[in-house]
Amino acid sequence: METWKPVVGLEEFYEVSNLGNIRSLVRKGITNYGEREYGGRSVNPFFASTGYLAVNLTKKGYRKQYFVHRLVLQAFCGDCPDGMEGCHNNGNRSDARLENLRWDTRSNNALDKRNHKTWQAGESNGSSKLTNQKAKEIKDSSLSAIKLAKIYNVSQTTILRIKHGKSYINVK
């Protein structure tokens, strides 16, 4: 069953549901042509560059982007406690249902990402220049970091981070 609560900080303008839906409230406004009704519609979410569902909410001409999962958590669980962040229990960033969300520590969120295989490290990072296979070749190579950097067209720092187990840590 869908339950609605006011969006924290925008109580007069929007509501959020336990299923992760957002809607604007009907309200009256004054224009040059008289009184007019605004709102009363669902707000369509979109995927932000981070992969999380987001919405743009407007208050008196000022628009701001909000993550849907944070709006749900704030409305139903209260403000984010210090040192905590919004976590998805099933690892699906687009699942903003209350039953899938919780406030938790950054380290527990990182552990979740590893357990759900959603950690963006190594070749799963969209800006990665190396595949896991190439990282394994680098790790196993006896060539100098200077030579390897030229061969793989990356910095010496990248080579050393791989060799010392600081990046591509899943590569054995």
mmCIF file of N, CA and C in Angstrom, residues 6-139:
data_model
loop_
_atom_site.group_PDB
_atom_site.id
_atom_site.type_symbol
_atom_site.label_atom_id
_atom_site.label_comp_id
_atom_site.label_asym_id
_atom_site.label_seq_id
_atom_site.Cartn_x
_atom_site.Cartn_y
_atom_site.Cartn_z
ATOM 1 N N PRO A 6 5.070 14.452 3.372
ATOM 2 C CA PRO A 6 5.658 15.666 2.784
ATOM 3 C C PRO A 6 7.164 15.519 2.580
ATOM 4 N N VAL A 7 7.675 16.123 1.507
ATOM 5 C CA VAL A 7 9.117 16.171 1.274
ATOM 6 C C VAL A 7 9.706 17.158 2.284
ATOM 7 N N VAL A 8 10.698 16.720 3.026
ATOM 8 C CA VAL A 8 11.320 17.551 4.063
ATOM 9 C C VAL A 8 11.933 18.796 3.417
ATOM 10 N N GLY A 9 11.545 19.955 3.920
ATOM 11 C CA GLY A 9 12.028 21.220 3.403
ATOM 12 C C GLY A 9 11.167 21.803 2.295
ATOM 13 N N LEU A 10 10.307 20.993 1.723
ATOM 14 C CA LEU A 10 9.409 21.432 0.650
ATOM 15 C C LEU A 10 7.984 20.964 0.949
ATOM 16 N N GLU A 11 7.614 20.989 2.218
ATOM 17 C CA GLU A 11 6.348 20.430 2.686
ATOM 18 C C GLU A 11 5.123 21.030 1.988
ATOM 19 N N GLU A 12 5.180 22.294 1.623
ATOM 20 C CA GLU A 12 4.030 22.965 0.999
ATOM 21 C C GLU A 12 3.921 22.665 -0.492
ATOM 22 N N PHE A 13 4.953 22.010 -1.057
ATOM 23 C CA PHE A 13 5.012 21.868 -2.496
ATOM 24 C C PHE A 13 4.984 20.429 -3.012
ATOM 25 N N TYR A 14 5.596 19.484 -2.257
ATOM 26 C CA TYR A 14 5.755 18.116 -2.772
ATOM 27 C C TYR A 14 5.516 17.064 -1.698
ATOM 28 N N GLU A 15 5.168 15.859 -2.164
ATOM 29 C CA GLU A 15 5.052 14.681 -1.302
ATOM 30 C C GLU A 15 5.848 13.543 -1.927
ATOM 31 N N VAL A 16 6.307 12.638 -1.062
ATOM 32 C CA VAL A 16 7.047 11.459 -1.492
ATOM 33 C C VAL A 16 6.355 10.241 -0.890
ATOM 34 N N SER A 17 6.369 9.134 -1.633
ATOM 35 C CA SER A 17 5.711 7.924 -1.134
ATOM 36 C C SER A 17 6.743 6.891 -0.708
ATOM 37 N N ASN A 18 6.268 5.906 0.056
ATOM 38 C CA ASN A 18 7.129 4.814 0.491
ATOM 39 C C ASN A 18 7.562 3.935 -0.685
ATOM 40 N N LEU A 19 6.946 4.112 -1.856
ATOM 41 C CA LEU A 19 7.329 3.360 -3.056
ATOM 42 C C LEU A 19 8.309 4.142 -3.931
ATOM 43 N N GLY A 20 8.682 5.336 -3.483
ATOM 44 C CA GLY A 20 9.657 6.125 -4.217
ATOM 45 C C GLY A 20 9.061 7.043 -5.264
ATOM 46 N N ASN A 21 7.764 7.281 -5.200
ATOM 47 C CA ASN A 21 7.117 8.206 -6.130
ATOM 48 C C ASN A 21 7.082 9.608 -5.531
ATOM 49 N N ILE A 22 7.135 10.615 -6.408
ATOM 50 C CA ILE A 22 7.095 12.011 -5.985
ATOM 51 C C ILE A 22 5.932 12.676 -6.707
ATOM 52 N N ARG A 23 5.173 13.516 -5.992
ATOM 53 C CA ARG A 23 4.104 14.281 -6.625
ATOM 54 C C ARG A 23 4.098 15.698 -6.082
ATOM 55 N N SER A 24 3.659 16.614 -6.944
ATOM 56 C CA SER A 24 3.544 18.006 -6.513
ATOM 57 C C SER A 24 2.146 18.224 -5.953
ATOM 58 N N LEU A 25 2.034 19.119 -5.001
ATOM 59 C CA LEU A 25 0.748 19.431 -4.390
ATOM 60 C C LEU A 25 0.069 20.555 -5.160
ATOM 61 N N VAL A 26 -1.249 20.513 -5.191
ATOM 62 C CA VAL A 26 -2.008 21.592 -5.818
ATOM 63 C C VAL A 26 -1.890 22.829 -4.936
ATOM 64 N N ARG A 27 -1.532 23.941 -5.557
ATOM 65 C CA ARG A 27 -1.416 25.192 -4.832
ATOM 66 C C ARG A 27 -1.793 26.340 -5.763
ATOM 67 N N LYS A 28 -2.125 27.437 -5.186
ATOM 68 C CA LYS A 28 -2.544 28.600 -5.965
ATOM 69 C C LYS A 28 -1.401 29.597 -6.048
ATOM 70 N N GLY A 29 -1.348 30.282 -7.178
ATOM 71 C CA GLY A 29 -0.336 31.305 -7.378
ATOM 72 C C GLY A 29 -0.936 32.493 -8.098
ATOM 73 N N ILE A 30 -0.300 33.620 -7.960
ATOM 74 C CA ILE A 30 -0.760 34.853 -8.601
ATOM 75 C C ILE A 30 0.138 35.136 -9.803
ATOM 76 N N THR A 31 -0.477 35.392 -10.941
ATOM 77 C CA THR A 31 0.256 35.773 -12.143
ATOM 78 C C THR A 31 -0.237 37.146 -12.586
ATOM 79 N N ASN A 32 0.320 37.646 -13.665
ATOM 80 C CA ASN A 32 -0.130 38.921 -14.228
ATOM 81 C C ASN A 32 -1.568 38.828 -14.737
ATOM 82 N N TYR A 33 -2.026 37.606 -14.953
ATOM 83 C CA TYR A 33 -3.369 37.392 -15.511
ATOM 84 C C TYR A 33 -4.369 36.924 -14.455
ATOM 85 N N GLY A 34 -3.988 36.944 -13.220
ATOM 86 C CA GLY A 34 -4.893 36.550 -12.140
ATOM 87 C C GLY A 34 -4.374 35.346 -11.376
ATOM 88 N N GLU A 35 -5.286 34.683 -10.674
ATOM 89 C CA GLU A 35 -4.940 33.528 -9.851
ATOM 90 C C GLU A 35 -4.898 32.271 -10.713
ATOM 91 N N ARG A 36 -3.968 31.367 -10.366
ATOM 92 C CA ARG A 36 -3.794 30.146 -11.155
ATOM 93 C C ARG A 36 -3.453 28.990 -10.220
ATOM 94 N N GLU A 37 -3.873 27.772 -10.591
ATOM 95 C CA GLU A 37 -3.506 26.581 -9.827
ATOM 96 C C GLU A 37 -2.271 25.939 -10.441
ATOM 97 N N TYR A 38 -1.364 25.505 -9.555
ATOM 98 C CA TYR A 38 -0.157 24.806 -9.962
ATOM 99 C C TYR A 38 -0.173 23.413 -9.362
ATOM 100 N N GLY A 39 0.647 22.527 -9.918
ATOM 101 C CA GLY A 39 0.899 21.231 -9.303
ATOM 102 C C GLY A 39 -0.195 20.223 -9.520
ATOM 103 N N GLY A 40 -0.211 19.233 -8.618
ATOM 104 C CA GLY A 40 -1.182 18.151 -8.699
ATOM 105 C C GLY A 40 -0.765 17.048 -9.648
ATOM 106 N N ARG A 41 0.515 16.962 -9.968
ATOM 107 C CA ARG A 41 0.994 15.957 -10.914
ATOM 108 C C ARG A 41 2.148 15.151 -10.333
ATOM 109 N N SER A 42 2.371 13.994 -10.934
ATOM 110 C CA SER A 42 3.543 13.192 -10.592
ATOM 111 C C SER A 42 4.785 13.863 -11.160
ATOM 112 N N VAL A 43 5.870 13.749 -10.445
ATOM 113 C CA VAL A 43 7.147 14.280 -10.907
ATOM 114 C C VAL A 43 7.930 13.113 -11.493
ATOM 115 N N ASN A 44 8.356 13.259 -12.735
ATOM 116 C CA ASN A 44 9.076 12.175 -13.410
ATOM 117 C C ASN A 44 10.542 12.141 -12.985
ATOM 118 N N PRO A 45 10.988 11.008 -12.450
ATOM 119 C CA PRO A 45 12.400 10.895 -12.084
ATOM 120 C C PRO A 45 13.252 10.622 -13.327
ATOM 121 N N PHE A 46 14.531 10.843 -13.198
ATOM 122 C CA PHE A 46 15.494 10.551 -14.261
ATOM 123 C C PHE A 46 16.744 9.980 -13.602
ATOM 124 N N PHE A 47 17.607 9.399 -14.423
ATOM 125 C CA PHE A 47 18.855 8.872 -13.882
ATOM 126 C C PHE A 47 19.908 9.965 -13.898
ATOM 127 N N ALA A 48 20.424 10.299 -12.720
ATOM 128 C CA ALA A 48 21.504 11.273 -12.614
ATOM 129 C C ALA A 48 22.790 10.635 -13.134
ATOM 130 N N SER A 49 23.815 11.428 -13.317
ATOM 131 C CA SER A 49 25.085 10.910 -13.835
ATOM 132 C C SER A 49 25.681 9.842 -12.918
ATOM 133 N N THR A 50 25.273 9.822 -11.665
ATOM 134 C CA THR A 50 25.769 8.836 -10.702
ATOM 135 C C THR A 50 25.037 7.499 -10.799
ATOM 136 N N GLY A 51 23.952 7.445 -11.589
ATOM 137 C CA GLY A 51 23.177 6.219 -11.726
ATOM 138 C C GLY A 51 22.010 6.125 -10.765
ATOM 139 N N TYR A 52 21.865 7.109 -9.874
ATOM 140 C CA TYR A 52 20.753 7.128 -8.925
ATOM 141 C C TYR A 52 19.556 7.853 -9.539
ATOM 142 N N LEU A 53 18.343 7.447 -9.113
ATOM 143 C CA LEU A 53 17.152 8.165 -9.534
ATOM 144 C C LEU A 53 17.139 9.541 -8.879
ATOM 145 N N ALA A 54 16.792 10.553 -9.665
ATOM 146 C CA ALA A 54 16.769 11.924 -9.157
ATOM 147 C C ALA A 54 15.545 12.640 -9.713
ATOM 148 N N VAL A 55 15.190 13.738 -9.069
ATOM 149 C CA VAL A 55 14.115 14.610 -9.544
ATOM 150 C C VAL A 55 14.575 16.053 -9.389
ATOM 151 N N ASN A 56 14.052 16.913 -10.245
ATOM 152 C CA ASN A 56 14.267 18.349 -10.092
ATOM 153 C C ASN A 56 13.015 18.915 -9.443
ATOM 154 N N LEU A 57 13.173 19.526 -8.282
ATOM 155 C CA LEU A 57 12.044 20.111 -7.572
ATOM 156 C C LEU A 57 12.237 21.622 -7.511
ATOM 157 N N THR A 58 11.124 22.342 -7.687
ATOM 158 C CA THR A 58 11.161 23.802 -7.751
ATOM 159 C C THR A 58 10.399 24.399 -6.584
ATOM 160 N N LYS A 59 10.989 25.454 -6.019
ATOM 161 C CA LYS A 59 10.333 26.202 -4.948
ATOM 162 C C LYS A 59 10.541 27.685 -5.234
ATOM 163 N N LYS A 60 9.468 28.364 -5.540
ATOM 164 C CA LYS A 60 9.499 29.805 -5.805
ATOM 165 C C LYS A 60 10.549 30.179 -6.846
ATOM 166 N N GLY A 61 10.552 29.445 -7.955
ATOM 167 C CA GLY A 61 11.434 29.750 -9.068
ATOM 168 C C GLY A 61 12.844 29.200 -8.951
ATOM 169 N N TYR A 62 13.170 28.564 -7.835
ATOM 170 C CA TYR A 62 14.495 27.996 -7.632
ATOM 171 C C TYR A 62 14.408 26.481 -7.798
ATOM 172 N N ARG A 63 15.169 25.936 -8.731
ATOM 173 C CA ARG A 63 15.131 24.499 -9.005
ATOM 174 C C ARG A 63 16.392 23.831 -8.469
ATOM 175 N N LYS A 64 16.201 22.657 -7.862
ATOM 176 C CA LYS A 64 17.318 21.905 -7.306
ATOM 177 C C LYS A 64 17.109 20.420 -7.572
ATOM 178 N N GLN A 65 18.216 19.709 -7.790
ATOM 179 C CA GLN A 65 18.149 18.265 -8.030
ATOM 180 C C GLN A 65 18.273 17.520 -6.694
ATOM 181 N N TYR A 66 17.409 16.512 -6.520
ATOM 182 C CA TYR A 66 17.402 15.686 -5.308
ATOM 183 C C TYR A 66 17.438 14.211 -5.702
ATOM 184 N N PHE A 67 18.143 13.404 -4.921
ATOM 185 C CA PHE A 67 18.096 11.957 -5.114
ATOM 186 C C PHE A 67 16.818 11.436 -4.470
ATOM 187 N N VAL A 68 16.089 10.601 -5.202
ATOM 188 C CA VAL A 68 14.803 10.088 -4.723
ATOM 189 C C VAL A 68 14.992 9.271 -3.451
ATOM 190 N N HIS A 69 16.019 8.430 -3.394
ATOM 191 C CA HIS A 69 16.199 7.586 -2.201
ATOM 192 C C HIS A 69 16.415 8.418 -0.939
ATOM 193 N N ARG A 70 17.074 9.541 -1.066
ATOM 194 C CA ARG A 70 17.284 10.399 0.109
ATOM 195 C C ARG A 70 15.983 11.075 0.532
ATOM 196 N N LEU A 71 15.151 11.474 -0.438
ATOM 197 C CA LEU A 71 13.852 12.077 -0.099
ATOM 198 C C LEU A 71 12.978 11.077 0.651
ATOM 199 N N VAL A 72 12.992 9.824 0.195
ATOM 200 C CA VAL A 72 12.200 8.773 0.851
ATOM 201 C C VAL A 72 12.699 8.564 2.278
ATOM 202 N N LEU A 73 14.001 8.418 2.432
ATOM 203 C CA LEU A 73 14.563 8.195 3.771
ATOM 204 C C LEU A 73 14.295 9.368 4.705
ATOM 205 N N GLN A 74 14.461 10.593 4.225
ATOM 206 C CA GLN A 74 14.218 11.760 5.082
ATOM 207 C C GLN A 74 12.767 11.828 5.529
ATOM 208 N N ALA A 75 11.841 11.558 4.617
ATOM 209 C CA ALA A 75 10.424 11.668 4.956
ATOM 210 C C ALA A 75 9.983 10.575 5.929
ATOM 211 N N PHE A 76 10.492 9.364 5.754
ATOM 212 C CA PHE A 76 9.992 8.232 6.538
ATOM 213 C C PHE A 76 10.894 7.842 7.709
ATOM 214 N N CYS A 77 12.184 8.197 7.669
ATOM 215 C CA CYS A 77 13.112 7.799 8.733
ATOM 216 C C CYS A 77 13.769 8.978 9.443
ATOM 217 N N GLY A 78 13.517 10.187 8.964
ATOM 218 C CA GLY A 78 14.134 11.365 9.568
ATOM 219 C C GLY A 78 15.404 11.770 8.837
ATOM 220 N N ASP A 79 15.972 12.893 9.271
ATOM 221 C CA ASP A 79 17.189 13.405 8.643
ATOM 222 C C ASP A 79 18.334 12.413 8.772
ATOM 223 N N CYS A 80 19.266 12.529 7.856
ATOM 224 C CA CYS A 80 20.439 11.656 7.842
ATOM 225 C C CYS A 80 21.295 11.923 9.082
ATOM 226 N N PRO A 81 21.527 10.886 9.890
ATOM 227 C CA PRO A 81 22.399 11.064 11.062
ATOM 228 C C PRO A 81 23.835 11.373 10.629
ATOM 229 N N ASP A 82 24.574 12.059 11.477
ATOM 230 C CA ASP A 82 25.973 12.375 11.176
ATOM 231 C C ASP A 82 26.754 11.102 10.896
ATOM 232 N N GLY A 83 27.580 11.148 9.856
ATOM 233 C CA GLY A 83 28.424 10.009 9.511
ATOM 234 C C GLY A 83 27.700 8.904 8.765
ATOM 235 N N MET A 84 26.462 9.146 8.376
ATOM 236 C CA MET A 84 25.678 8.120 7.674
ATOM 237 C C MET A 84 25.373 8.574 6.254
ATOM 238 N N GLU A 85 24.930 7.617 5.421
ATOM 239 C CA GLU A 85 24.489 7.923 4.071
ATOM 240 C C GLU A 85 23.385 6.953 3.690
ATOM 241 N N GLY A 86 22.666 7.288 2.635
ATOM 242 C CA GLY A 86 21.569 6.445 2.171
ATOM 243 C C GLY A 86 22.098 5.210 1.476
ATOM 244 N N CYS A 87 21.613 4.036 1.887
ATOM 245 C CA CYS A 87 22.085 2.763 1.328
ATOM 246 C C CYS A 87 20.914 1.981 0.746
ATOM 247 N N HIS A 88 21.186 1.263 -0.344
ATOM 248 C CA HIS A 88 20.194 0.398 -0.986
ATOM 249 C C HIS A 88 20.464 -1.044 -0.558
ATOM 250 N N ASN A 89 19.498 -1.676 0.070
ATOM 251 C CA ASN A 89 19.686 -3.034 0.581
ATOM 252 C C ASN A 89 19.953 -4.052 -0.514
ATOM 253 N N ASN A 90 19.344 -3.858 -1.693
ATOM 254 C CA ASN A 90 19.509 -4.845 -2.763
ATOM 255 C C ASN A 90 20.546 -4.422 -3.806
ATOM 256 N N GLY A 91 21.200 -3.269 -3.626
ATOM 257 C CA GLY A 91 22.236 -2.827 -4.549
ATOM 258 C C GLY A 91 21.719 -2.193 -5.825
ATOM 259 N N ASN A 92 20.399 -2.073 -5.956
ATOM 260 C CA ASN A 92 19.805 -1.498 -7.166
ATOM 261 C C ASN A 92 19.545 -0.016 -6.939
ATOM 262 N N ARG A 93 20.322 0.851 -7.585
ATOM 263 C CA ARG A 93 20.229 2.294 -7.381
ATOM 264 C C ARG A 93 18.895 2.876 -7.828
ATOM 265 N N SER A 94 18.192 2.177 -8.695
ATOM 266 C CA SER A 94 16.914 2.705 -9.175
ATOM 267 C C SER A 94 15.732 2.220 -8.335
ATOM 268 N N ASP A 95 15.971 1.433 -7.307
ATOM 269 C CA ASP A 95 14.911 0.928 -6.429
ATOM 270 C C ASP A 95 14.841 1.807 -5.180
ATOM 271 N N ALA A 96 13.955 2.807 -5.231
ATOM 272 C CA ALA A 96 13.861 3.776 -4.129
ATOM 273 C C ALA A 96 12.699 3.475 -3.190
ATOM 274 N N ARG A 97 12.281 2.224 -3.096
ATOM 275 C CA ARG A 97 11.233 1.850 -2.145
ATOM 276 C C ARG A 97 11.807 1.875 -0.729
ATOM 277 N N LEU A 98 11.006 2.316 0.222
ATOM 278 C CA LEU A 98 11.441 2.424 1.606
ATOM 279 C C LEU A 98 11.995 1.106 2.135
ATOM 280 N N GLU A 99 11.364 -0.005 1.780
ATOM 281 C CA GLU A 99 11.810 -1.314 2.280
ATOM 282 C C GLU A 99 13.212 -1.674 1.781
ATOM 283 N N ASN A 100 13.695 -0.982 0.760
ATOM 284 C CA ASN A 100 15.014 -1.255 0.204
ATOM 285 C C ASN A 100 16.071 -0.259 0.692
ATOM 286 N N LEU A 101 15.685 0.671 1.563
ATOM 287 C CA LEU A 101 16.588 1.753 1.944
ATOM 288 C C LEU A 101 16.869 1.779 3.441
ATOM 289 N N ARG A 102 18.024 2.339 3.789
ATOM 290 C CA ARG A 102 18.376 2.535 5.193
ATOM 291 C C ARG A 102 19.486 3.579 5.279
ATOM 292 N N TRP A 103 19.593 4.229 6.439
ATOM 293 C CA TRP A 103 20.753 5.063 6.734
ATOM 294 C C TRP A 103 21.812 4.130 7.297
ATOM 295 N N ASP A 104 23.040 4.240 6.821
ATOM 296 C CA ASP A 104 24.116 3.401 7.342
ATOM 297 C C ASP A 104 25.447 4.114 7.113
ATOM 298 N N THR A 105 26.521 3.531 7.609
ATOM 299 C CA THR A 105 27.836 4.157 7.487
ATOM 300 C C THR A 105 28.386 3.997 6.077
ATOM 301 N N ARG A 106 29.327 4.829 5.746
ATOM 302 C CA ARG A 106 29.980 4.751 4.431
ATOM 303 C C ARG A 106 30.683 3.411 4.259
ATOM 304 N N SER A 107 31.326 2.909 5.303
ATOM 305 C CA SER A 107 32.035 1.625 5.178
ATOM 306 C C SER A 107 31.055 0.479 4.942
ATOM 307 N N ASN A 108 29.898 0.486 5.612
ATOM 308 C CA ASN A 108 28.905 -0.559 5.359
ATOM 309 C C ASN A 108 28.315 -0.438 3.957
ATOM 310 N N ASN A 109 28.167 0.788 3.475
ATOM 311 C CA ASN A 109 27.687 0.990 2.111
ATOM 312 C C ASN A 109 28.704 0.439 1.107
ATOM 313 N N ALA A 110 29.983 0.663 1.374
ATOM 314 C CA ALA A 110 31.037 0.130 0.502
ATOM 315 C C ALA A 110 31.034 -1.397 0.529
ATOM 316 N N LEU A 111 30.843 -1.989 1.708
ATOM 317 C CA LEU A 111 30.754 -3.453 1.798
ATOM 318 C C LEU A 111 29.559 -3.984 1.010
ATOM 319 N N ASP A 112 28.424 -3.270 1.107
ATOM 320 C CA ASP A 112 27.248 -3.652 0.321
ATOM 321 C C ASP A 112 27.568 -3.661 -1.167
ATOM 322 N N LYS A 113 28.254 -2.623 -1.629
ATOM 323 C CA LYS A 113 28.575 -2.512 -3.053
ATOM 324 C C LYS A 113 29.452 -3.683 -3.500
ATOM 325 N N ARG A 114 30.372 -4.072 -2.656
ATOM 326 C CA ARG A 114 31.212 -5.236 -2.994
ATOM 327 C C ARG A 114 30.364 -6.512 -3.019
ATOM 328 N N ASN A 115 29.494 -6.686 -2.020
ATOM 329 C CA ASN A 115 28.646 -7.885 -1.956
ATOM 330 C C ASN A 115 27.660 -7.962 -3.115
ATOM 331 N N HIS A 116 27.145 -6.802 -3.549
ATOM 332 C CA HIS A 116 26.173 -6.771 -4.647
ATOM 333 C C HIS A 116 26.839 -6.714 -6.019
ATOM 334 N N LYS A 117 28.173 -6.665 -6.028
ATOM 335 C CA LYS A 117 28.951 -6.559 -7.282
ATOM 336 C C LYS A 117 28.635 -5.269 -8.033
ATOM 337 N N THR A 118 28.363 -4.181 -7.304
ATOM 338 C CA THR A 118 28.108 -2.885 -7.934
ATOM 339 C C THR A 118 29.243 -1.899 -7.667
ATOM 340 N N TRP A 119 30.325 -2.371 -7.047
ATOM 341 C CA TRP A 119 31.488 -1.533 -6.778
ATOM 342 C C TRP A 119 32.135 -1.172 -8.099
ATOM 343 N N GLN A 120 32.334 0.103 -8.344
ATOM 344 C CA GLN A 120 32.898 0.541 -9.617
ATOM 345 C C GLN A 120 34.406 0.691 -9.505
ATOM 346 N N ALA A 121 35.061 -0.446 -9.470
ATOM 347 C CA ALA A 121 36.515 -0.460 -9.394
ATOM 348 C C ALA A 121 37.044 -1.303 -10.540
ATOM 349 N N GLY A 122 38.300 -1.078 -10.872
ATOM 350 C CA GLY A 122 38.889 -1.845 -11.967
ATOM 351 C C GLY A 122 38.180 -1.551 -13.273
ATOM 352 N N GLU A 123 38.011 -2.563 -14.083
ATOM 353 C CA GLU A 123 37.416 -2.350 -15.410
ATOM 354 C C GLU A 123 35.927 -2.015 -15.356
ATOM 355 N N SER A 124 35.261 -2.213 -14.219
ATOM 356 C CA SER A 124 33.847 -1.847 -14.111
ATOM 357 C C SER A 124 33.656 -0.347 -13.916
ATOM 358 N N ASN A 125 34.756 0.378 -13.687
ATOM 359 C CA ASN A 125 34.694 1.832 -13.622
ATOM 360 C C ASN A 125 34.642 2.363 -15.052
ATOM 361 N N GLY A 126 33.674 3.202 -15.344
ATOM 362 C CA GLY A 126 33.469 3.689 -16.701
ATOM 363 C C GLY A 126 34.641 4.446 -17.292
ATOM 364 N N SER A 127 35.510 5.012 -16.473
ATOM 365 C CA SER A 127 36.642 5.772 -17.007
ATOM 366 C C SER A 127 37.950 4.980 -16.955
ATOM 367 N N SER A 128 37.863 3.692 -16.711
ATOM 368 C CA SER A 128 39.045 2.856 -16.626
ATOM 369 C C SER A 128 39.713 2.715 -17.989
ATOM 370 N N LYS A 129 41.043 2.823 -18.000
ATOM 371 C CA LYS A 129 41.803 2.648 -19.242
ATOM 372 C C LYS A 129 42.268 1.210 -19.420
ATOM 373 N N LEU A 130 42.249 0.454 -18.344
ATOM 374 C CA LEU A 130 42.789 -0.901 -18.375
ATOM 375 C C LEU A 130 41.706 -1.940 -18.099
ATOM 376 N N THR A 131 41.862 -3.089 -18.705
ATOM 377 C CA THR A 131 40.991 -4.216 -18.382
ATOM 378 C C THR A 131 41.630 -4.979 -17.220
ATOM 379 N N ASN A 132 40.878 -5.873 -16.626
ATOM 380 C CA ASN A 132 41.430 -6.695 -15.545
ATOM 381 C C ASN A 132 42.569 -7.566 -16.063
ATOM 382 N N GLN A 133 42.459 -8.027 -17.319
ATOM 383 C CA GLN A 133 43.509 -8.850 -17.920
ATOM 384 C C GLN A 133 44.818 -8.068 -18.032
ATOM 385 N N LYS A 134 44.716 -6.804 -18.491
ATOM 386 C CA LYS A 134 45.918 -5.973 -18.608
ATOM 387 C C LYS A 134 46.506 -5.678 -17.234
ATOM 388 N N ALA A 135 45.649 -5.460 -16.236
ATOM 389 C CA ALA A 135 46.127 -5.219 -14.874
ATOM 390 C C ALA A 135 46.871 -6.446 -14.346
ATOM 391 N N LYS A 136 46.395 -7.641 -14.693
ATOM 392 C CA LYS A 136 47.073 -8.880 -14.274
ATOM 393 C C LYS A 136 48.443 -8.977 -14.942
ATOM 394 N N GLU A 137 48.501 -8.628 -16.234
ATOM 395 C CA GLU A 137 49.781 -8.635 -16.944
ATOM 396 C C GLU A 137 50.766 -7.673 -16.285
ATOM 397 N N ILE A 138 50.284 -6.497 -15.906
ATOM 398 C CA ILE A 138 51.131 -5.503 -15.238
ATOM 399 C C ILE A 138 51.621 -6.046 -13.900
ATOM 400 N N LYS A 139 50.704 -6.612 -13.135
ATOM 401 C CA LYS A 139 51.044 -7.132 -11.807
ATOM 402 C C LYS A 139 52.096 -8.240 -11.898
#
